[in-house]
mmCIF file of C-alpha atoms and ligand atoms in Angstrom:
data_model
loop_
_atom_site.group_PDB
_atom_site.id
_atom_site.type_symbol
_atom_site.label_atom_id
_atom_site.label_comp_id
_atom_site.label_asym_id
_atom_site.label_seq_id
_atom_site.Cartn_x
_atom_site.Cartn_y
_atom_site.Cartn_z
ATOM 1 C CA UNK D 19 -11.975 19.107 -12.415
ATOM 2 C CA UNK D 20 -8.708 18.154 -11.095
ATOM 3 C CA UNK D 21 -5.308 17.111 -12.908
ATOM 4 C CA UNK D 22 -4.272 13.949 -10.834
ATOM 5 C CA UNK D 23 -0.595 12.551 -10.891
ATOM 6 C CA UNK D 24 -0.487 9.083 -9.325
ATOM 7 C CA UNK D 25 3.058 7.742 -8.781
ATOM 8 C CA UNK D 26 2.756 3.963 -9.384
ATOM 9 C CA UNK D 27 -0.543 4.093 -11.132
ATOM 10 C CA UNK D 28 -0.029 0.426 -12.540
ATOM 11 C CA UNK D 29 -0.556 -1.673 -8.936
ATOM 12 C CA UNK D 30 -2.406 -2.683 -7.488
ATOM 13 C CA UNK D 31 -3.569 0.066 -5.251
ATOM 14 C CA UNK D 32 -2.281 2.192 -7.847
ATOM 15 C CA UNK D 33 -5.135 1.278 -10.697
ATOM 16 C CA UNK D 34 -7.890 1.078 -8.497
ATOM 17 C CA UNK D 35 -6.926 4.842 -6.772
ATOM 18 C CA UNK D 36 -6.688 6.090 -10.616
ATOM 19 C CA UNK D 37 -10.480 4.022 -11.178
ATOM 20 C CA UNK D 38 -12.175 6.240 -7.975
ATOM 21 C CA UNK D 39 -10.393 9.791 -9.259
ATOM 22 C CA UNK D 40 -11.856 9.071 -12.579
ATOM 23 C CA UNK D 41 -14.822 8.155 -12.079
ATOM 24 C CA UNK D 42 -15.302 11.084 -9.954
ATOM 25 C CA UNK D 43 -14.842 13.633 -13.451
ATOM 26 C CA UNK D 44 -11.017 14.288 -12.775
ATOM 27 C CA UNK D 45 -8.244 14.047 -14.966
ATOM 28 C CA UNK D 46 -5.995 11.114 -14.412
ATOM 29 C CA UNK D 47 -1.851 10.592 -15.439
ATOM 30 C CA UNK D 48 -0.848 7.330 -14.270
ATOM 31 C CA UNK D 49 3.339 7.029 -14.299
ATOM 32 C CA UNK D 50 4.215 3.525 -13.778
ATOM 33 C CA UNK D 51 7.695 1.616 -14.949
ATOM 34 C CA UNK D 52 5.990 -1.847 -14.239
ATOM 35 C CA UNK D 53 7.963 -2.758 -11.961
ATOM 36 C CA UNK D 54 5.956 -5.176 -10.420
ATOM 37 C CA UNK D 55 2.268 -2.458 -12.177
ATOM 38 C CA UNK D 56 1.001 -4.267 -15.435
ATOM 39 C CA UNK D 57 -1.364 -2.726 -17.773
ATOM 40 C CA UNK D 58 -3.671 -4.777 -18.082
ATOM 41 C CA UNK D 59 -5.038 -3.080 -14.050
ATOM 42 C CA UNK D 60 -5.950 -0.336 -16.321
ATOM 43 C CA UNK D 61 -6.754 -0.998 -19.608
ATOM 44 C CA UNK D 62 -9.561 -1.446 -19.240
ATOM 45 C CA UNK D 63 -9.207 3.075 -18.228
ATOM 46 C CA UNK D 64 -7.426 3.482 -21.524
ATOM 47 C CA UNK D 65 -10.509 4.520 -24.221
ATOM 48 C CA UNK D 66 -11.230 7.410 -21.684
ATOM 49 C CA UNK D 67 -9.911 10.663 -22.880
ATOM 50 C CA UNK D 68 -8.929 12.091 -19.563
ATOM 51 C CA UNK D 69 -6.731 9.215 -19.091
ATOM 52 C CA UNK D 70 -3.204 9.367 -19.040
ATOM 53 C CA UNK D 71 -0.137 6.588 -18.937
ATOM 54 C CA UNK D 72 3.176 6.947 -18.689
ATOM 55 C CA UNK D 73 6.329 4.685 -18.573
ATOM 56 C CA UNK D 74 9.065 6.200 -16.631
ATOM 57 C CA UNK D 75 11.117 5.764 -13.541
ATOM 58 C CA UNK D 76 10.356 8.587 -10.660
ATOM 59 C CA UNK D 77 14.076 7.745 -10.054
ATOM 60 C CA UNK D 78 14.465 11.010 -12.343
ATOM 61 C CA UNK D 79 12.956 13.412 -12.625
ATOM 62 C CA UNK D 80 9.640 14.184 -14.788
ATOM 63 C CA UNK D 81 7.320 17.534 -15.375
ATOM 64 C CA UNK D 82 3.743 17.782 -15.724
ATOM 65 C CA UNK D 83 1.242 20.683 -14.457
ATOM 66 C CA UNK D 84 -0.948 19.106 -11.940
ATOM 67 C CA UNK D 85 -3.065 20.115 -8.701
ATOM 68 C CA UNK D 86 -2.279 17.075 -6.815
ATOM 69 C CA UNK D 87 0.407 13.905 -6.960
ATOM 70 C CA UNK D 88 -0.001 10.469 -5.024
ATOM 71 C CA UNK D 89 3.366 9.135 -4.911
ATOM 72 C CA UNK D 90 2.470 5.756 -4.478
ATOM 73 C CA UNK D 91 5.747 4.000 -6.886
ATOM 74 C CA UNK D 92 7.435 1.507 -5.118
ATOM 75 C CA UNK D 93 7.353 -2.529 -4.965
ATOM 76 C CA UNK D 94 5.568 -3.079 -1.648
ATOM 77 C CA UNK D 95 5.250 -6.943 -1.208
ATOM 78 C CA UNK D 96 9.166 -8.452 0.576
ATOM 79 C CA UNK D 97 10.181 -10.294 -2.205
ATOM 80 C CA UNK D 98 9.494 -7.141 -4.908
ATOM 81 C CA UNK D 99 11.429 -4.773 -2.439
ATOM 82 C CA UNK D 100 14.325 -7.282 -1.400
ATOM 83 C CA UNK D 101 15.317 -8.397 -4.636
ATOM 84 C CA UNK D 102 17.168 -4.831 -6.072
ATOM 85 C CA UNK D 103 17.573 -3.259 -2.395
ATOM 86 C CA UNK D 104 19.272 0.053 -3.943
ATOM 87 C CA UNK D 105 16.990 0.440 -6.012
ATOM 88 C CA UNK D 106 14.512 0.012 -3.535
ATOM 89 C CA UNK D 107 16.231 3.161 -1.918
ATOM 90 C CA UNK D 108 16.677 5.157 -4.651
ATOM 91 C CA UNK D 109 13.211 4.782 -5.557
ATOM 92 C CA UNK D 110 11.427 5.819 -1.623
ATOM 93 C CA UNK D 111 14.871 8.793 -1.258
ATOM 94 C CA UNK D 112 14.770 10.361 -5.413
ATOM 95 C CA UNK D 113 11.318 9.582 -5.756
ATOM 96 C CA UNK D 114 10.025 11.705 -3.334
ATOM 97 C CA UNK D 115 13.112 14.620 -3.960
ATOM 98 C CA UNK D 116 10.864 14.266 -7.714
ATOM 99 C CA UNK D 117 8.126 13.800 -6.616
ATOM 100 C CA UNK D 118 8.456 16.641 -3.856
ATOM 101 C CA UNK D 119 10.320 19.207 -6.288
ATOM 102 C CA UNK D 120 7.637 19.414 -8.895
ATOM 103 C CA UNK D 121 5.302 19.544 -6.186
ATOM 104 C CA UNK D 122 7.277 22.948 -5.213
ATOM 105 C CA UNK D 123 7.183 24.241 -9.024
ATOM 106 C CA UNK D 124 3.964 23.577 -9.348
ATOM 107 C CA UNK D 125 2.270 24.117 -6.316
ATOM 108 C CA UNK D 126 0.604 20.933 -6.582
ATOM 109 C CA UNK D 127 -0.208 19.061 -2.929
ATOM 110 C CA UNK D 128 1.228 15.675 -2.911
ATOM 111 C CA UNK D 129 0.024 12.563 -1.167
ATOM 112 C CA UNK D 130 2.753 10.173 0.055
ATOM 113 C CA UNK D 131 2.131 6.478 0.457
ATOM 114 C CA UNK D 132 3.985 5.625 3.648
ATOM 115 C CA UNK D 133 3.596 2.263 5.730
ATOM 116 C CA UNK D 134 3.439 0.561 9.061
ATOM 117 C CA UNK D 135 6.793 -0.546 8.194
ATOM 118 C CA UNK D 136 8.411 2.498 9.786
ATOM 119 C CA UNK D 137 7.106 0.637 12.769
ATOM 120 C CA UNK D 138 9.834 -2.061 12.030
ATOM 121 C CA UNK D 139 8.987 -4.656 14.567
ATOM 122 C CA UNK D 140 7.070 -3.137 16.815
ATOM 123 C CA UNK D 141 7.236 -2.976 20.848
ATOM 124 C CA UNK D 142 4.011 -0.720 21.340
ATOM 125 C CA UNK D 143 1.070 -1.895 20.966
ATOM 126 C CA UNK D 144 -1.501 -0.911 18.795
ATOM 127 C CA UNK D 145 0.493 1.870 16.736
ATOM 128 C CA UNK D 146 -0.216 5.484 17.848
ATOM 129 C CA UNK D 147 1.448 7.269 14.803
ATOM 130 C CA UNK D 148 3.842 9.408 17.854
ATOM 131 C CA UNK D 149 5.813 6.066 18.394
ATOM 132 C CA UNK D 150 8.650 6.123 16.410
ATOM 133 C CA UNK D 151 9.476 2.857 15.327
ATOM 134 C CA UNK D 152 11.915 -0.915 16.056
ATOM 135 C CA UNK D 153 13.442 -1.262 12.562
ATOM 136 C CA UNK D 154 16.391 -2.254 12.006
ATOM 137 C CA UNK D 155 18.552 -0.342 10.234
ATOM 138 C CA UNK D 156 20.941 -3.173 8.460
ATOM 139 C CA UNK D 157 18.476 -5.928 8.073
ATOM 140 C CA UNK D 158 16.267 -7.437 4.732
ATOM 141 C CA UNK D 159 13.911 -5.170 4.957
ATOM 142 C CA UNK D 160 15.580 -2.418 6.170
ATOM 143 C CA UNK D 161 15.784 -1.255 2.615
ATOM 144 C CA UNK D 162 11.427 -0.765 2.352
ATOM 145 C CA UNK D 163 12.068 0.786 5.878
ATOM 146 C CA UNK D 164 14.585 3.097 5.681
ATOM 147 C CA UNK D 165 13.339 4.794 2.661
ATOM 148 C CA UNK D 166 10.293 4.953 3.553
ATOM 149 C CA UNK D 167 11.060 6.639 7.054
ATOM 150 C CA UNK D 168 13.352 8.848 4.801
ATOM 151 C CA UNK D 169 10.682 9.804 2.703
ATOM 152 C CA UNK D 170 8.807 10.878 5.221
ATOM 153 C CA UNK D 171 11.395 13.073 6.758
ATOM 154 C CA UNK D 172 11.667 14.542 2.690
ATOM 155 C CA UNK D 173 8.444 15.611 3.031
ATOM 156 C CA UNK D 174 7.911 16.825 6.714
ATOM 157 C CA UNK D 175 10.844 18.948 5.133
ATOM 158 C CA UNK D 176 10.207 20.440 2.001
ATOM 159 C CA UNK D 177 7.064 21.246 3.817
ATOM 160 C CA UNK D 178 9.181 23.228 6.788
ATOM 161 C CA UNK D 179 11.614 24.467 4.077
ATOM 162 C CA UNK D 180 9.433 25.094 1.309
ATOM 163 C CA UNK D 181 5.793 25.831 2.063
ATOM 164 C CA UNK D 182 5.167 22.459 -0.568
ATOM 165 C CA UNK D 183 1.330 21.222 0.677
ATOM 166 C CA UNK D 184 1.987 18.034 2.318
ATOM 167 C CA UNK D 185 -0.277 14.874 3.202
ATOM 168 C CA UNK D 186 2.075 11.508 4.943
ATOM 169 C CA UNK D 187 -0.525 8.103 5.390
ATOM 170 C CA UNK D 188 0.759 5.022 7.118
ATOM 171 C CA UNK D 189 -0.587 2.299 5.224
ATOM 172 C CA UNK D 190 -1.298 -0.430 6.958
ATOM 173 C CA UNK D 191 -1.625 -4.202 5.293
ATOM 174 C CA UNK D 192 -3.833 -3.624 2.211
ATOM 175 C CA UNK D 193 -5.858 -6.690 -0.084
ATOM 176 C CA UNK D 194 -7.897 -7.019 -2.210
ATOM 177 C CA UNK D 195 -8.774 -7.911 -6.242
ATOM 178 C CA UNK D 196 -6.010 -6.776 -8.662
ATOM 179 C CA UNK D 197 -3.254 -7.762 -6.950
ATOM 180 C CA UNK D 198 -0.903 -9.691 -8.323
ATOM 181 C CA UNK D 199 -0.784 -13.535 -8.155
ATOM 182 C CA UNK D 200 2.917 -13.624 -8.375
ATOM 183 C CA UNK D 201 2.723 -10.589 -5.542
ATOM 184 C CA UNK D 202 3.976 -13.006 -2.749
ATOM 185 C CA UNK D 203 1.899 -11.253 0.396
ATOM 186 C CA UNK D 204 -0.094 -12.940 2.414
ATOM 187 C CA UNK D 205 -3.167 -13.033 1.437
ATOM 188 C CA UNK D 206 -2.945 -13.650 -1.913
ATOM 189 C CA UNK D 207 -0.482 -16.318 -1.705
ATOM 190 C CA UNK D 208 -2.792 -18.322 0.904
ATOM 191 C CA UNK D 209 -5.635 -17.935 -1.871
ATOM 192 C CA UNK D 210 -4.192 -19.209 -4.121
ATOM 193 C CA UNK D 211 -3.064 -21.924 -2.614
ATOM 194 C CA UNK D 212 -5.975 -22.773 -1.170
ATOM 195 C CA UNK D 213 -8.014 -22.735 -4.133
ATOM 196 C CA UNK D 214 -5.132 -24.829 -5.762
ATOM 197 C CA UNK D 215 -5.600 -27.063 -3.091
ATOM 198 C CA UNK D 216 -1.687 -26.875 -2.239
ATOM 199 C CA UNK D 217 -0.465 -26.494 0.571
ATOM 200 C CA UNK D 218 -0.739 -23.690 2.831
ATOM 201 C CA UNK D 219 2.953 -21.486 3.488
ATOM 202 C CA UNK D 220 3.358 -20.333 7.430
ATOM 203 C CA UNK D 221 5.992 -18.868 8.066
ATOM 204 C CA UNK D 222 7.386 -19.424 11.892
ATOM 205 C CA UNK D 223 4.624 -20.556 14.116
ATOM 206 C CA UNK D 224 1.991 -18.550 12.476
ATOM 207 C CA UNK D 225 1.099 -16.697 15.671
ATOM 208 C CA UNK D 226 2.604 -13.028 14.495
ATOM 209 C CA UNK D 227 -0.412 -11.172 13.883
ATOM 210 C CA UNK D 228 -1.246 -8.492 10.738
ATOM 211 C CA UNK D 229 -4.674 -6.529 10.448
ATOM 212 C CA UNK D 230 -5.811 -6.131 6.955
ATOM 213 C CA UNK D 231 -7.765 -3.551 5.230
ATOM 214 C CA UNK D 232 -9.872 -3.729 2.538
ATOM 215 C CA UNK D 233 -8.511 -1.946 -1.201
ATOM 216 C CA UNK D 234 -11.927 0.773 -1.364
ATOM 217 C CA UNK D 235 -11.376 1.595 2.702
ATOM 218 C CA UNK D 236 -8.006 2.714 2.286
ATOM 219 C CA UNK D 237 -8.579 3.787 -1.031
ATOM 220 C CA UNK D 238 -11.572 6.334 1.165
ATOM 221 C CA UNK D 239 -9.245 7.187 3.267
ATOM 222 C CA UNK D 240 -7.123 8.100 1.124
ATOM 223 C CA UNK D 241 -8.933 10.804 -1.262
ATOM 224 C CA UNK D 242 -10.334 11.890 2.636
ATOM 225 C CA UNK D 243 -6.712 12.811 3.419
ATOM 226 C CA UNK D 244 -5.653 14.780 0.091
ATOM 227 C CA UNK D 245 -8.816 16.874 0.630
ATOM 228 C CA UNK D 246 -7.946 18.155 4.375
ATOM 229 C CA UNK D 247 -7.678 21.524 5.195
ATOM 230 C CA UNK D 248 -3.324 22.661 4.988
ATOM 231 C CA UNK D 249 -2.489 22.594 7.589
ATOM 232 C CA UNK D 250 -3.031 18.807 8.671
ATOM 233 C CA UNK D 251 0.022 17.087 7.019
ATOM 234 C CA UNK D 252 0.085 13.564 9.078
ATOM 235 C CA UNK D 253 1.433 11.006 9.337
ATOM 236 C CA UNK D 254 -2.111 9.133 9.774
ATOM 237 C CA UNK D 255 -2.598 5.602 10.176
ATOM 238 C CA UNK D 256 -4.825 4.322 7.412
ATOM 239 C CA UNK D 257 -5.866 0.663 8.466
ATOM 240 C CA UNK D 258 -8.465 -1.564 9.920
ATOM 241 C CA UNK D 259 -7.748 -3.070 13.272
ATOM 242 C CA UNK D 260 -9.132 -5.780 13.800
ATOM 243 C CA UNK D 261 -6.090 -8.290 14.418
ATOM 244 C CA UNK D 262 -5.215 -11.892 13.220
ATOM 245 C CA UNK D 263 -3.041 -14.597 13.387
ATOM 246 C CA UNK D 264 -1.821 -15.699 10.397
ATOM 247 C CA UNK D 265 -2.847 -19.181 11.041
ATOM 248 C CA UNK D 266 -6.407 -17.531 12.183
ATOM 249 C CA UNK D 267 -6.312 -15.874 8.330
ATOM 250 C CA UNK D 268 -5.150 -18.974 7.061
ATOM 251 C CA UNK D 269 -7.960 -21.339 8.361
ATOM 252 C CA UNK D 270 -10.194 -18.860 7.489
ATOM 253 C CA UNK D 271 -9.732 -18.916 4.021
ATOM 254 C CA UNK D 272 -9.386 -22.826 3.878
ATOM 255 C CA UNK D 273 -13.477 -22.681 5.358
ATOM 256 C CA UNK D 274 -14.131 -19.694 3.015
ATOM 257 C CA UNK D 275 -12.524 -21.427 -0.294
ATOM 258 C CA UNK D 276 -13.638 -24.638 1.775
ATOM 259 C CA UNK D 277 -10.143 -26.022 0.487
ATOM 260 C CA UNK D 278 -8.968 -29.189 1.344
ATOM 261 C CA UNK D 279 -5.005 -27.382 1.574
ATOM 262 C CA UNK D 280 -2.741 -28.237 4.132
ATOM 263 C CA UNK D 281 -0.634 -26.587 6.346
ATOM 264 C CA UNK D 282 2.890 -26.708 6.450
ATOM 265 C CA UNK D 283 5.194 -24.427 7.642
ATOM 266 C CA UNK D 284 8.847 -22.612 6.963
ATOM 267 C CA UNK D 285 11.660 -20.587 8.099
ATOM 268 C CA UNK D 286 9.937 -16.930 9.449
ATOM 269 C CA UNK D 287 12.096 -14.839 7.164
ATOM 270 C CA UNK D 288 14.739 -11.956 9.177
ATOM 271 C CA UNK D 289 12.861 -9.381 10.678
ATOM 272 C CA UNK D 290 9.565 -9.851 10.045
ATOM 273 C CA UNK D 291 7.368 -8.180 12.581
ATOM 274 C CA UNK D 292 5.696 -10.477 15.060
ATOM 275 C CA UNK D 293 2.856 -7.872 15.477
ATOM 276 C CA UNK D 294 1.096 -5.383 13.930
ATOM 277 C CA UNK D 295 -2.489 -3.246 14.815
ATOM 278 C CA UNK D 296 -3.233 0.279 13.459
ATOM 279 C CA UNK D 297 -4.620 2.934 16.372
ATOM 280 C CA UNK D 298 -7.318 4.810 14.207
ATOM 281 C CA UNK D 299 -8.588 7.294 16.331
ATOM 282 C CA UNK D 300 -6.343 10.045 14.840
ATOM 283 C CA UNK D 301 -7.520 8.882 11.262
ATOM 284 C CA UNK D 302 -11.467 9.371 12.513
ATOM 285 C CA UNK D 303 -10.560 12.568 14.029
ATOM 286 C CA UNK D 304 -9.158 13.869 11.311
ATOM 287 C CA UNK D 305 -10.874 12.558 8.238
ATOM 288 C CA UNK D 306 -14.753 13.044 8.419
ATOM 289 C CA UNK D 307 -14.787 9.904 10.642
ATOM 290 C CA UNK D 308 -13.687 7.511 7.973
ATOM 291 C CA UNK D 309 -13.514 4.208 9.580
ATOM 292 C CA UNK D 310 -12.956 0.608 7.793
ATOM 293 C CA UNK D 311 -16.576 -0.256 5.850
ATOM 294 C CA UNK D 312 -15.623 -3.480 4.392
ATOM 295 C CA UNK D 313 -14.140 -7.065 7.266
ATOM 296 C CA UNK D 314 -11.896 -9.424 6.542
ATOM 297 C CA UNK D 315 -15.330 -12.114 6.003
ATOM 298 C CA UNK D 316 -16.399 -9.361 2.782
ATOM 299 C CA UNK D 317 -13.110 -8.596 2.029
ATOM 300 C CA UNK D 318 -11.630 -12.028 1.660
ATOM 301 C CA UNK D 319 -14.842 -13.523 -0.760
ATOM 302 C CA UNK D 320 -14.445 -10.643 -3.081
ATOM 303 C CA UNK D 321 -10.776 -11.594 -3.612
ATOM 304 C CA UNK D 322 -11.683 -15.277 -3.417
ATOM 305 C CA UNK D 323 -14.116 -14.525 -6.506
ATOM 306 C CA UNK D 324 -11.456 -12.210 -8.355
ATOM 307 C CA UNK D 325 -8.272 -15.042 -7.676
ATOM 308 C CA UNK D 326 -10.681 -17.818 -9.442
ATOM 309 C CA UNK D 327 -11.524 -15.639 -12.432
ATOM 310 C CA UNK D 328 -7.558 -15.336 -12.870
ATOM 311 C CA UNK D 329 -7.495 -19.793 -12.105
ATOM 312 C CA UNK D 330 -9.767 -20.179 -14.660
ATOM 313 C CA UNK D 331 -8.489 -17.618 -17.410
ATOM 314 C CA UNK D 332 -5.166 -19.135 -16.978
HETATM 315 P P1 NAD V 697 2.708 -2.865 -5.919
HETATM 316 O O1 NAD V 697 4.260 -3.302 -5.816
HETATM 317 O O2 NAD V 697 1.453 -3.004 -6.748
HETATM 318 O O3 NAD V 697 3.104 -0.801 -6.686
HETATM 319 C C1 NAD V 697 3.910 -0.232 -7.060
HETATM 320 C C2 NAD V 697 3.794 0.391 -7.994
HETATM 321 O O4 NAD V 697 4.900 1.463 -8.168
HETATM 322 C C3 NAD V 697 3.647 -0.292 -9.072
HETATM 323 O O5 NAD V 697 2.873 -0.072 -9.968
HETATM 324 C C4 NAD V 697 5.699 -0.590 -10.157
HETATM 325 O O6 NAD V 697 5.087 -0.945 -11.352
HETATM 326 C C5 NAD V 697 5.316 1.162 -9.325
HETATM 327 N N1 NAD V 697 6.526 1.088 -9.337
HETATM 328 C C6 NAD V 697 8.136 0.528 -8.625
HETATM 329 N N2 NAD V 697 9.408 1.184 -8.594
HETATM 330 C C7 NAD V 697 8.754 2.144 -9.805
HETATM 331 C C8 NAD V 697 9.781 3.229 -10.184
HETATM 332 N N3 NAD V 697 11.014 2.972 -9.563
HETATM 333 N N4 NAD V 697 9.083 4.132 -10.898
HETATM 334 C C9 NAD V 697 7.524 4.264 -11.216
HETATM 335 N N5 NAD V 697 6.926 2.851 -10.924
HETATM 336 C C10 NAD V 697 7.669 2.264 -9.569
HETATM 337 O O7 NAD V 697 2.173 -2.430 -4.505
HETATM 338 P P2 NAD V 697 1.524 -1.761 -3.689
HETATM 339 O O8 NAD V 697 0.480 -2.463 -2.785
HETATM 340 O O9 NAD V 697 -0.245 -0.950 -5.181
HETATM 341 O O10 NAD V 697 1.333 -0.179 -2.645
HETATM 342 C C11 NAD V 697 1.372 1.254 -2.990
HETATM 343 C C12 NAD V 697 1.957 2.026 -2.666
HETATM 344 O O11 NAD V 697 1.606 1.238 -1.327
HETATM 345 C C13 NAD V 697 3.387 1.637 -2.153
HETATM 346 O O12 NAD V 697 4.371 2.720 -1.880
HETATM 347 C C14 NAD V 697 3.638 0.745 -0.811
HETATM 348 O O13 NAD V 697 4.477 1.020 -0.817
HETATM 349 C C15 NAD V 697 2.439 1.707 -0.268
HETATM 350 N N6 NAD V 697 1.668 0.673 0.658
HETATM 351 C C16 NAD V 697 1.085 -0.709 0.540
HETATM 352 C C17 NAD V 697 0.660 -1.492 1.273
HETATM 353 C C18 NAD V 697 -0.244 -2.654 1.042
HETATM 354 O O14 NAD V 697 -0.665 -3.497 2.032
HETATM 355 N N7 NAD V 697 -0.493 -2.911 -0.331
HETATM 356 C C19 NAD V 697 1.043 -1.075 2.487
HETATM 357 C C20 NAD V 697 2.212 -0.310 3.442
HETATM 358 C C21 NAD V 697 2.444 1.235 1.986
HETATM 359 N N1 UDP V 698 3.474 -14.714 5.617
HETATM 360 C C1 UDP V 698 3.227 -16.050 5.447
HETATM 361 N N2 UDP V 698 3.253 -16.934 4.299
HETATM 362 C C2 UDP V 698 3.342 -16.255 2.717
HETATM 363 C C3 UDP V 698 3.408 -15.225 3.299
HETATM 364 C C4 UDP V 698 3.779 -14.660 4.200
HETATM 365 O O1 UDP V 698 3.133 -17.005 7.120
HETATM 366 O O2 UDP V 698 3.113 -17.026 1.943
HETATM 367 C C5 UDP V 698 3.519 -14.303 7.005
HETATM 368 C C6 UDP V 698 4.532 -13.452 7.324
HETATM 369 O O3 UDP V 698 5.721 -13.846 7.142
HETATM 370 C C7 UDP V 698 4.393 -11.941 7.430
HETATM 371 C C8 UDP V 698 2.500 -11.721 7.270
HETATM 372 O O4 UDP V 698 2.219 -13.370 6.693
HETATM 373 O O5 UDP V 698 4.434 -12.612 9.025
HETATM 374 C C9 UDP V 698 2.509 -11.296 6.309
HETATM 375 O O6 UDP V 698 3.301 -10.741 5.580
HETATM 376 P P1 UDP V 698 3.585 -9.410 4.133
HETATM 377 O O7 UDP V 698 4.570 -9.970 3.022
HETATM 378 O O8 UDP V 698 1.937 -10.207 3.381
HETATM 379 O O9 UDP V 698 3.801 -8.619 3.906
HETATM 380 P P2 UDP V 698 4.125 -7.973 5.479
HETATM 381 O O10 UDP V 698 5.205 -8.977 6.461
HETATM 382 O O11 UDP V 698 4.890 -7.053 4.699
HETATM 383 O O12 UDP V 698 3.393 -6.988 6.808
#
């Protein structure tokens, strides 16, 4: 049995990771300040004596003896990370420093949930890990993008200078059950709008692309990455390479929900990346043939069922 700390454990991805690692017989400590996370996502785990929950902000140091740390604490949706940009930077940078310090003192292995936002609005398509990216350092997304880029630098430097056992994964757009209805990201927005026959809000002309990964595929990739040998630190892309335009996504969701919604076109937010698709060859090679198992149709159906339940409860 390993003792594992998950920062951001009450969030969308973190709550799935807590559940999976507990089910595998580990002791799991979930640390969260509930900025975008909710106790309701982890309440069903609280009867398990091997699960602990700590209300704490990663911008402040925290000490605990653990074997592994998954560092997920950080709002991921543009509307949430732009709400308080300075806090977002502090969460990424001070959070990384505090958790790396903990890993250094305890000898724990630590995995950073980095992001495809490292690549900004990419000029190289699909994006391999060796691409340095195309990020506006002073734009509205920079608090998130540059915060995560600085965190990657900290991870690499703690490894080089202090022998900390680090792992970096770059996560591409992930969706699934346990997303918050007010999350603001595209999949949850479109599904909720479609289920309620409300207008579907397409930003820009809807021709920008994303590649959507179902959450269980991400969790599998994270755990495989944590279990690689110490000489492989990444970064490694974890995402589903099948690429869609936002218009295709909207039409797909309308069809699956048999919705009467209309499409409405709204201004494209500043610096919105025009395309995004992971090159996952490195993940396949290093993570024992890891590749996504759930395609968009199947993943959307599961996510639609979840949001139907949420709507019926309210
Ligand atoms: P989320 O917003 O649902 O979860 C983030 C969690 O971190 C929440 O529980 C929140 O309360 C917590 N948190 C935020 N600031 C904190 C702080 N200062 N101290 C302690 N806890 C704090 O987002 P998510 O989709 O679950 O993303 C999890 C991680 O994965 C994030 O680091 C995100 O950047 C990364 N990521 C996610 C995606 C995606 O598509 N879901 C893509 C790329 C990267
Ligand atoms: N988007 C959209 N309508 C919405 C929400 C988002 O058209 O209601 C678009 C957004 O402009 C972006 C894409 O969907 O091009 C993905 O947005 P999301 O916020 O989910 O993630 P990110 O931009 O961080 O990849």
